[in-house]
């Protein structure tokens, strides 16, 4: 469909309803799928038509909804609905924020998350090309119960109006074409018609749907645009529908990435949020969740079984069985398996954070490695440094957290404890088991593990009759038997 219409004067997003079927203290429109609230999905679609003004109508749990808008969509104008109920009243309240005397106003719902900008653009284009007073987006449903029905002239050509399910006759309830609740209006027609609608109906509400018949009576043309993708106009009224729409959104997101050159081995166990970007020839293995503002480069391998939230992974990196939050993983770096990257972790190019390692607020330079069983918190590590297995950065003294600095080309011995605040200079080393409490100068070796003392025959004397004592006796006997021919190797042991 051609899209060359002008930008609409406004989009009014209705978000005042109670959403009781959610059974939640959270307002319905703030429930999330695809890493975004339902309301922000609606706002994102509305932004896509670049309206001069974007208005949200609020009432139920107003404060929470307004705070959410202030944080995520500060350009949105808030309109408060009063205690007159109904979609017609909601739009009337919204229009108080709209300055335009002429032009097109779109109405959408804050709880319809799959509606996208191309659908709205096409609605505006068709509305304006036909010079219509009202264009309603409709869908053909197998089960239309609950929805407003599109009443057409006998030949089916003209739209006469919309009748709500509760007000419909038995014959009207047979109609399969339903009102999606998404419309394009001529703003002058809308204002005029809304000033004349009443609450004289089955629900005692001001129905926005009554505008269609009024616009027609006034001589305006009223049209319907039928969508062939009905899920785009489906609302989430309870948590079952929320999960269904979430799954469908995910399916569409995965398909978009696969068509753009990303391999997703098992779409049924992969969840990718709407805002995530992924480069070409990246492979996503089963059981992966890429969430929030996560950006993945090209030629990356992620998974299996990894969750990355607000995390950046550069080209060519590998991330296996990892849980990462607000982390950055450099080019060709390697992470995992069984690795926990907490906020502020930055791993340089070709660096490594290996198995059973937890990091937090740790900047680890290019080519540096924390390969095994470590905790690194509030630390800065230079380039090409190796942190020995089971090293712990003791960043917390029980009251305050302190920083640790480790230079470049450092070798931290296995099982070291770096007691912050402390720093280790470039090219320095620590012995295995060192507890580093004082700064180590560049190029120095720090050792403070107790020197080893051998107490011969301790096990047989102090643990007689145990399997350990028996094993020790057997080993000794074998050593004595082999004594003569093994002279050389014995010397080597000494
Ligand atoms: C409405 C339509 C119906 C359509 C259906 C599609 C009317 C009278 N009926 O039904 O033809 O098939 O949507 O889902 O318009 N809202 C407000 N203020 C209110 C009432 C509702 O802001 O006073 C908002 C809700 O938050 C929601 C949207 O409007 O986002 C639709 O409300 P809902 O009650 O779900 O729709 P219905 O009136 O049942
Ligand atoms: Ca509804």
XYZ file of C-alpha atoms and ligand atoms in Angstrom:
534
model
C 0.000 0.000 0.000
C 1.323 3.438 -0.822
C 2.259 5.567 2.155
C 2.531 9.200 1.186
C 0.087 10.865 3.556
C 0.933 13.865 5.684
C 1.711 13.412 9.348
C -1.491 13.291 11.423
C -2.346 16.110 13.800
C -2.447 13.743 16.758
C -2.620 10.198 17.997
C -4.779 9.707 21.084
C -3.916 6.512 23.004
C -6.692 5.366 25.338
C -5.338 4.049 28.631
C -7.905 5.015 31.259
C -9.636 1.643 31.648
C -9.427 -0.398 34.848
C -8.109 -3.698 33.490
C -9.640 -5.662 36.370
C -9.223 -9.041 34.649
C -5.472 -8.730 35.007
C -5.965 -9.139 38.788
C -2.917 -7.043 39.480
C -1.757 -4.093 41.522
C 0.105 -3.018 38.404
C -2.075 -1.099 35.919
C -2.861 -3.287 32.898
C -1.068 -1.049 30.406
C 2.162 -1.336 32.422
C 2.331 -5.124 32.113
C 5.151 -6.104 29.774
C 5.748 -8.300 26.790
C 8.860 -8.241 24.654
C 10.657 -6.140 27.267
C 8.309 -3.179 26.994
C 5.051 -2.180 28.649
C 1.865 -2.601 26.627
C 1.561 1.181 26.732
C 5.067 1.720 25.325
C 4.302 -0.679 22.477
C 1.261 1.481 21.666
C 3.343 4.673 21.960
C 6.103 3.209 19.773
C 3.584 2.419 17.010
C 2.068 5.915 17.357
C 5.502 7.547 17.139
C 5.954 5.772 13.818
C 3.378 8.035 12.110
C 5.149 11.134 13.475
C 2.044 12.879 14.792
C 2.272 16.565 15.679
C 0.917 15.641 19.107
C 0.775 12.377 21.033
C -1.811 12.194 23.810
C -2.463 9.474 26.394
C -5.803 9.427 28.218
C -5.439 8.168 31.801
C -7.575 7.628 34.857
C -7.204 4.230 36.544
C -3.935 4.089 38.607
C -3.187 7.454 37.086
C -0.023 8.224 39.072
C 1.793 5.029 38.087
C 0.865 5.418 34.432
C 1.878 9.090 34.333
C 5.231 8.339 36.015
C 5.881 5.583 33.472
C 5.143 7.981 30.611
C 7.364 10.679 32.107
C 10.224 8.196 32.211
C 9.806 6.474 28.853
C 7.871 8.910 26.668
C 8.196 12.431 28.071
C 6.829 13.971 24.864
C 3.409 12.422 25.482
C 0.705 14.824 26.656
C -1.407 13.451 29.480
C -5.184 13.908 29.415
C -7.237 13.005 32.469
C -10.595 11.347 31.927
C -13.260 12.392 34.420
C -15.905 10.117 35.923
C -18.038 9.991 32.792
C -17.301 6.512 31.437
C -16.738 5.262 27.919
C -14.373 5.449 24.991
C -16.239 8.480 23.603
C -15.642 10.447 26.779
C -12.001 9.294 26.830
C -11.415 10.679 23.338
C -13.264 13.882 24.188
C -10.921 14.405 27.157
C -7.943 13.597 24.936
C -9.047 16.149 22.353
C -8.771 18.927 24.944
C -5.004 18.527 24.543
C -5.171 18.651 20.747
C -4.772 22.108 19.251
C -5.550 21.286 15.620
C -8.812 22.552 14.073
C -8.293 20.475 10.927
C -6.480 17.333 9.924
C -6.427 13.700 10.974
C -6.562 12.314 14.496
C -5.860 8.639 15.152
C -7.282 6.779 18.128
C -5.526 3.652 19.422
C -5.574 1.587 22.643
C -2.840 1.342 25.247
C -3.441 -2.391 25.671
C -3.034 -3.481 22.020
C 0.692 -4.258 21.803
C 1.143 -5.803 18.357
C -0.306 -2.866 16.443
C 2.590 -1.478 14.420
C 3.497 1.748 12.662
C 3.048 0.404 9.095
C -0.569 -0.521 9.888
C -1.237 2.985 11.228
C 0.553 4.613 8.293
C -1.564 2.657 5.867
C -4.745 3.581 7.780
C -3.882 7.298 7.567
C -2.963 7.017 3.885
C -6.227 5.320 2.945
C -8.285 7.667 5.121
C -6.771 10.774 3.556
C -6.718 9.456 -0.016
C -10.473 8.796 0.193
C -11.185 12.115 1.936
C -13.153 10.249 4.608
C -14.665 11.640 7.778
C -13.976 8.385 9.664
C -11.992 5.280 8.769
C -12.212 2.364 11.171
C -9.774 -0.549 11.202
C -11.733 -3.798 11.320
C -11.034 -7.531 11.440
C -12.985 -10.646 10.534
C -13.161 -12.999 13.521
C -14.492 -16.537 13.940
C -15.719 -15.648 17.407
C -16.779 -12.008 17.441
C -18.502 -12.052 20.822
C -17.789 -9.075 23.023
C -16.735 -6.853 20.151
C -18.581 -4.006 18.492
C -19.974 -5.181 15.119
C -19.587 -3.305 11.847
C -23.048 -2.716 10.418
C -22.983 -2.341 6.638
C -25.572 -1.471 3.998
C -27.419 -4.409 2.433
C -24.988 -4.662 -0.474
C -22.154 -4.641 2.054
C -20.530 -1.622 0.467
C -21.180 1.159 2.948
C -20.445 1.286 6.657
C -23.569 2.493 8.445
C -22.237 2.346 11.962
C -21.032 0.177 14.837
C -23.250 -1.605 17.317
C -21.818 -2.803 20.611
C -22.240 -6.475 21.500
C -24.449 -5.673 24.494
C -26.707 -3.462 22.375
C -26.802 -5.744 19.334
C -29.797 -7.699 18.063
C -29.514 -11.454 17.535
C -29.072 -10.846 13.804
C -26.349 -8.244 14.400
C -24.517 -10.666 16.675
C -24.085 -12.930 13.645
C -21.817 -10.288 12.050
C -18.184 -11.422 11.962
C -16.630 -8.081 11.088
C -15.586 -6.370 14.314
C -14.411 -2.950 15.381
C -10.736 -3.046 16.387
C -11.085 0.253 18.253
C -8.457 1.851 16.026
C -9.633 4.726 13.866
C -8.641 7.714 11.768
C -10.933 10.723 12.187
C -11.273 14.122 10.627
C -10.736 16.144 13.798
C -13.552 18.632 13.140
C -16.039 15.820 12.499
C -14.867 14.046 15.647
C -15.266 17.108 17.880
C -18.693 17.887 16.498
C -20.000 14.312 16.793
C -18.617 13.770 20.304
C -20.472 16.847 21.528
C -23.707 15.095 20.562
C -23.250 11.516 21.826
C -25.078 10.362 24.958
C -24.901 7.580 27.510
C -28.235 6.185 26.377
C -27.147 2.564 25.804
C -26.848 -0.828 27.497
C -23.694 0.151 29.420
C -24.543 3.778 30.242
C -21.292 4.902 28.618
C -20.353 7.490 26.014
C -19.546 5.239 23.057
C -16.897 6.469 20.632
C -18.483 4.045 18.174
C -21.583 6.270 17.964
C -19.443 8.853 16.131
C -19.620 6.790 12.933
C -23.388 6.986 12.475
C -23.394 10.688 13.412
C -20.626 11.475 10.909
C -22.634 9.689 8.235
C -25.827 11.594 9.095
C -23.804 14.789 8.704
C -22.943 13.726 5.156
C -19.374 12.538 5.820
C -17.996 9.386 4.293
C -17.392 6.518 6.729
C -15.194 3.655 5.637
C -13.682 0.496 7.031
C -10.236 -0.925 6.352
C -10.111 -4.652 7.053
C -6.843 -6.030 8.374
C -5.897 -9.567 7.341
C -3.645 -9.886 10.397
C -6.205 -9.849 13.224
C -3.693 -10.371 16.033
C -2.341 -6.872 15.347
C -5.501 -5.410 16.829
C -5.944 -7.840 19.726
C -5.951 -6.466 23.243
C -4.518 -8.100 26.357
C -7.297 -8.259 28.890
C -5.963 -10.975 31.185
C -2.691 -12.777 31.774
C -3.600 -15.626 29.434
C -3.963 -13.201 26.526
C -0.841 -11.385 27.691
C 1.191 -14.606 27.386
C -0.354 -15.429 24.000
C 0.449 -11.999 22.615
C 3.929 -12.186 24.164
C 4.592 -15.512 22.420
C 3.336 -14.167 19.108
C 5.438 -11.024 19.422
C 8.491 -13.172 20.198
C 7.787 -15.389 17.196
C 7.702 -12.330 14.949
C 10.883 -10.856 16.465
C 12.784 -14.132 15.974
C 11.593 -14.349 12.399
C 12.806 -10.805 11.711
C 16.292 -11.648 13.049
C 16.499 -14.939 11.156
C 15.554 -13.192 7.902
C 18.312 -10.655 8.638
C 20.989 -13.361 8.896
C 20.937 -14.580 12.504
C 20.857 -18.351 13.149
C 18.402 -19.261 15.875
C 18.772 -22.965 16.465
C 15.656 -23.462 18.594
C 13.033 -20.710 18.261
C 10.792 -22.515 20.756
C 13.235 -21.891 23.643
C 14.586 -18.513 22.532
C 13.196 -15.193 23.788
C 14.340 -11.921 22.325
C 12.954 -8.539 23.395
C 11.760 -5.942 20.905
C 14.719 -3.574 21.285
C 17.539 -6.117 20.958
C 19.876 -5.816 17.954
C 21.899 -8.757 16.587
C 24.593 -8.756 13.897
C 24.833 -11.037 10.919
C 26.074 -14.638 11.215
C 25.562 -14.701 14.937
C 24.311 -18.035 16.270
C 21.837 -18.225 19.135
C 21.814 -21.697 20.712
C 18.822 -23.196 22.593
C 17.601 -21.715 25.866
C 18.710 -18.127 25.367
C 16.978 -14.929 26.518
C 18.233 -11.641 25.103
C 16.478 -8.933 27.058
C 16.079 -5.181 27.322
C 18.585 -2.957 25.545
C 20.925 -5.803 24.611
C 23.133 -5.372 21.532
C 24.877 -8.372 20.014
C 27.521 -7.998 17.310
C 28.234 -10.149 14.276
C 29.744 -13.669 14.346
C 28.901 -14.116 18.012
C 27.904 -17.451 19.534
C 25.497 -17.219 22.455
C 24.279 -20.104 24.551
C 23.129 -22.592 25.229
C 21.131 -21.506 28.278
C 22.110 -17.881 28.747
C 20.255 -14.772 29.873
C 21.639 -11.386 28.852
C 19.891 -8.210 29.939
C 21.034 -4.714 28.897
C 24.288 -6.291 27.761
C 26.581 -5.456 24.842
C 28.493 -8.246 23.116
C 31.053 -7.276 20.457
C 31.806 -9.139 17.222
C 33.212 -12.635 17.393
C 32.688 -13.165 21.127
C 31.458 -16.408 22.660
C 29.082 -16.502 25.626
C 28.189 -19.910 27.074
C 25.739 -20.619 29.945
C 25.982 -17.118 31.324
C 23.751 -14.750 33.277
C 24.695 -11.163 32.452
C 23.208 -7.831 33.495
C 24.442 -4.405 32.330
C 27.711 -5.910 31.110
C 29.974 -5.315 28.098
C 31.825 -8.161 26.439
C 34.638 -7.228 24.049
C 35.484 -8.447 20.578
C 36.423 -12.128 20.404
C 36.212 -12.392 24.176
C 35.035 -15.581 25.836
C 32.613 -15.957 28.740
C 31.334 -19.028 30.547
C 30.215 -21.641 31.182
C 28.392 -21.003 34.487
C 29.357 -17.360 34.735
C 27.595 -14.452 36.410
C 28.334 -10.983 35.053
C 26.808 -8.264 37.217
C 26.389 -4.567 36.392
C 29.511 -2.664 35.427
C 31.419 -5.657 34.125
C 33.493 -4.654 31.089
C 35.604 -7.336 29.451
C 38.192 -6.232 26.869
C 38.848 -7.740 23.462
C 40.081 -11.353 23.544
C 39.624 -11.414 27.318
C 38.164 -14.347 29.211
C 35.846 -14.756 32.157
C 35.562 -18.472 32.728
C 33.612 -21.062 34.668
C 32.131 -20.291 38.078
C 33.323 -16.702 38.047
C 31.248 -13.779 39.330
C 32.157 -10.210 38.432
C 30.681 -6.854 39.404
C 31.779 -3.323 38.503
C 34.972 -4.821 37.121
C 36.883 -3.509 34.130
C 39.033 -6.269 32.725
C 41.480 -5.193 30.007
C 42.273 -6.592 26.603
C 43.563 -10.158 26.644
C 43.221 -10.485 30.421
C 41.781 -13.648 31.912
C 39.817 -14.643 34.979
C 39.464 -18.270 33.966
C 38.211 -20.211 36.998
C 36.232 -20.015 40.246
C 36.742 -16.354 41.159
C 34.951 -13.280 42.446
C 36.092 -9.945 41.027
C 34.222 -6.896 42.341
C 34.976 -3.147 42.210
C 38.206 -3.823 40.395
C 40.186 -2.628 37.445
C 42.505 -5.082 35.729
C 44.978 -4.043 33.025
C 45.867 -5.896 29.840
C 47.207 -9.437 29.402
C 46.948 -10.188 33.095
C 46.069 -13.629 34.418
C 44.061 -14.018 37.582
C 44.784 -17.476 39.031
C 42.031 -19.955 39.793
C 39.947 -19.270 42.899
C 41.196 -15.725 43.382
C 38.833 -13.573 45.413
C 38.735 -9.804 45.412
C 37.576 -8.958 48.932
C 35.960 -5.642 48.085
C 33.706 -5.269 51.113
C 34.964 -4.730 54.639
C 31.506 -5.086 56.121
C 30.897 -1.339 56.052
C 32.354 0.076 52.841
C 33.293 -1.190 49.412
C 36.786 -0.443 48.134
C 38.500 -0.615 44.771
C 41.277 -2.919 43.676
C 43.733 -2.152 40.876
C 45.728 -4.807 39.099
C 48.124 -3.661 36.369
C 49.013 -5.188 33.012
C 50.970 -8.447 32.529
C 50.364 -9.413 36.163
C 50.202 -13.048 37.337
C 47.998 -13.422 40.373
C 48.657 -16.849 41.910
C 45.844 -19.319 42.448
C 43.731 -18.870 45.557
C 44.928 -15.344 46.216
C 42.799 -12.943 48.207
C 43.152 -9.309 47.172
C 41.958 -7.298 50.172
C 40.706 -3.929 48.910
C 41.765 -1.204 48.714
C 44.943 -2.577 47.221
C 46.896 -2.278 44.015
C 49.287 -4.557 42.156
C 51.731 -2.927 39.745
C 52.451 -3.877 36.122
C 54.387 -7.084 35.611
C 54.087 -8.091 39.291
C 53.148 -11.543 40.615
C 51.662 -13.083 43.727
C 52.337 -16.569 45.063
C 49.605 -19.163 45.371
C 47.435 -18.601 48.396
C 48.707 -15.066 49.005
C 46.550 -12.697 51.036
C 47.444 -9.351 49.495
C 46.711 -6.545 51.965
C 49.414 -4.096 50.903
C 50.243 -2.673 47.519
C 52.611 -4.725 45.366
C 55.082 -2.595 43.352
C 55.548 -3.140 39.615
C 57.657 -6.193 38.857
C 57.635 -7.492 42.484
C 56.568 -10.900 43.789
C 54.316 -10.971 46.837
C 54.299 -14.195 48.859
C 52.925 -14.660 52.326
C 51.554 -18.188 52.443
C 53.105 -20.135 55.393
C 56.072 -22.291 54.257
C 55.354 -26.009 54.121
C 56.393 -28.355 56.984
C 56.404 -32.182 56.538
C 55.418 -34.388 59.481
C 56.361 -37.916 58.341
C 54.067 -40.827 59.291
C 51.381 -38.495 60.746
C 48.387 -40.388 59.306
C 49.443 -43.845 60.558
C 50.198 -42.467 64.032
C 47.191 -40.158 64.445
C 44.530 -41.925 62.323
C 45.312 -45.602 62.811
C 42.838 -48.109 61.394
C 41.379 -45.672 58.880
C 41.328 -46.314 55.111
C 43.704 -43.341 54.809
C 46.224 -45.027 57.163
C 45.940 -48.270 55.172
C 46.501 -46.422 51.897
C 49.530 -44.628 53.366
C 51.018 -47.923 54.611
C 50.492 -49.579 51.205
C 52.121 -46.655 49.388
C 55.076 -46.783 51.749
C 55.488 -50.515 51.298
C 55.433 -50.169 47.517
C 57.997 -47.373 47.666
C 60.317 -49.543 49.819
C 59.918 -52.560 47.444
C 60.732 -50.381 44.460
C 63.557 -48.687 46.300
C 66.601 -50.057 44.490
C 65.517 -49.689 40.809
C 63.804 -46.362 41.509
C 66.935 -44.684 42.822
C 66.998 -42.124 40.026
C 63.406 -41.011 40.341
C 63.798 -40.718 44.087
C 66.669 -38.333 43.601
C 64.536 -36.303 41.248
C 61.816 -36.011 43.906
C 64.313 -34.562 46.327
C -14.410 -1.145 22.530
C -15.367 -0.723 21.414
C -15.763 -1.968 20.613
C -14.517 -2.666 20.087
C -13.567 -2.980 21.202
C -12.253 -3.528 20.668
C -16.581 1.196 22.241
C -17.849 1.687 22.808
N -16.513 -0.106 22.001
O -15.068 -2.062 23.381
O -16.607 -1.595 19.543
O -14.873 -3.861 19.384
O -13.274 -1.784 21.954
O -11.450 -3.942 21.721
O -15.677 1.982 22.008
N -11.022 3.190 27.812
C -10.803 4.440 28.350
N -11.795 5.037 29.038
C -13.000 4.447 29.215
C -13.229 3.178 28.656
C -12.201 2.568 27.959
O -9.699 4.994 28.219
O -13.862 5.068 29.845
C -9.931 2.543 27.092
C -9.478 1.258 27.740
O -8.409 1.517 28.634
C -9.053 0.420 26.549
C -9.934 0.912 25.432
O -10.422 2.167 25.829
O -7.699 0.666 26.208
C -11.080 -0.029 25.137
O -11.842 -0.220 26.274
P -12.604 -1.596 26.523
O -13.473 -1.432 27.700
O -11.650 -2.712 26.496
O -13.432 -1.745 25.173
P -14.962 -1.936 24.995
O -15.662 -0.701 25.395
O -15.360 -3.216 25.561
Ca -11.388 -4.634 25.353
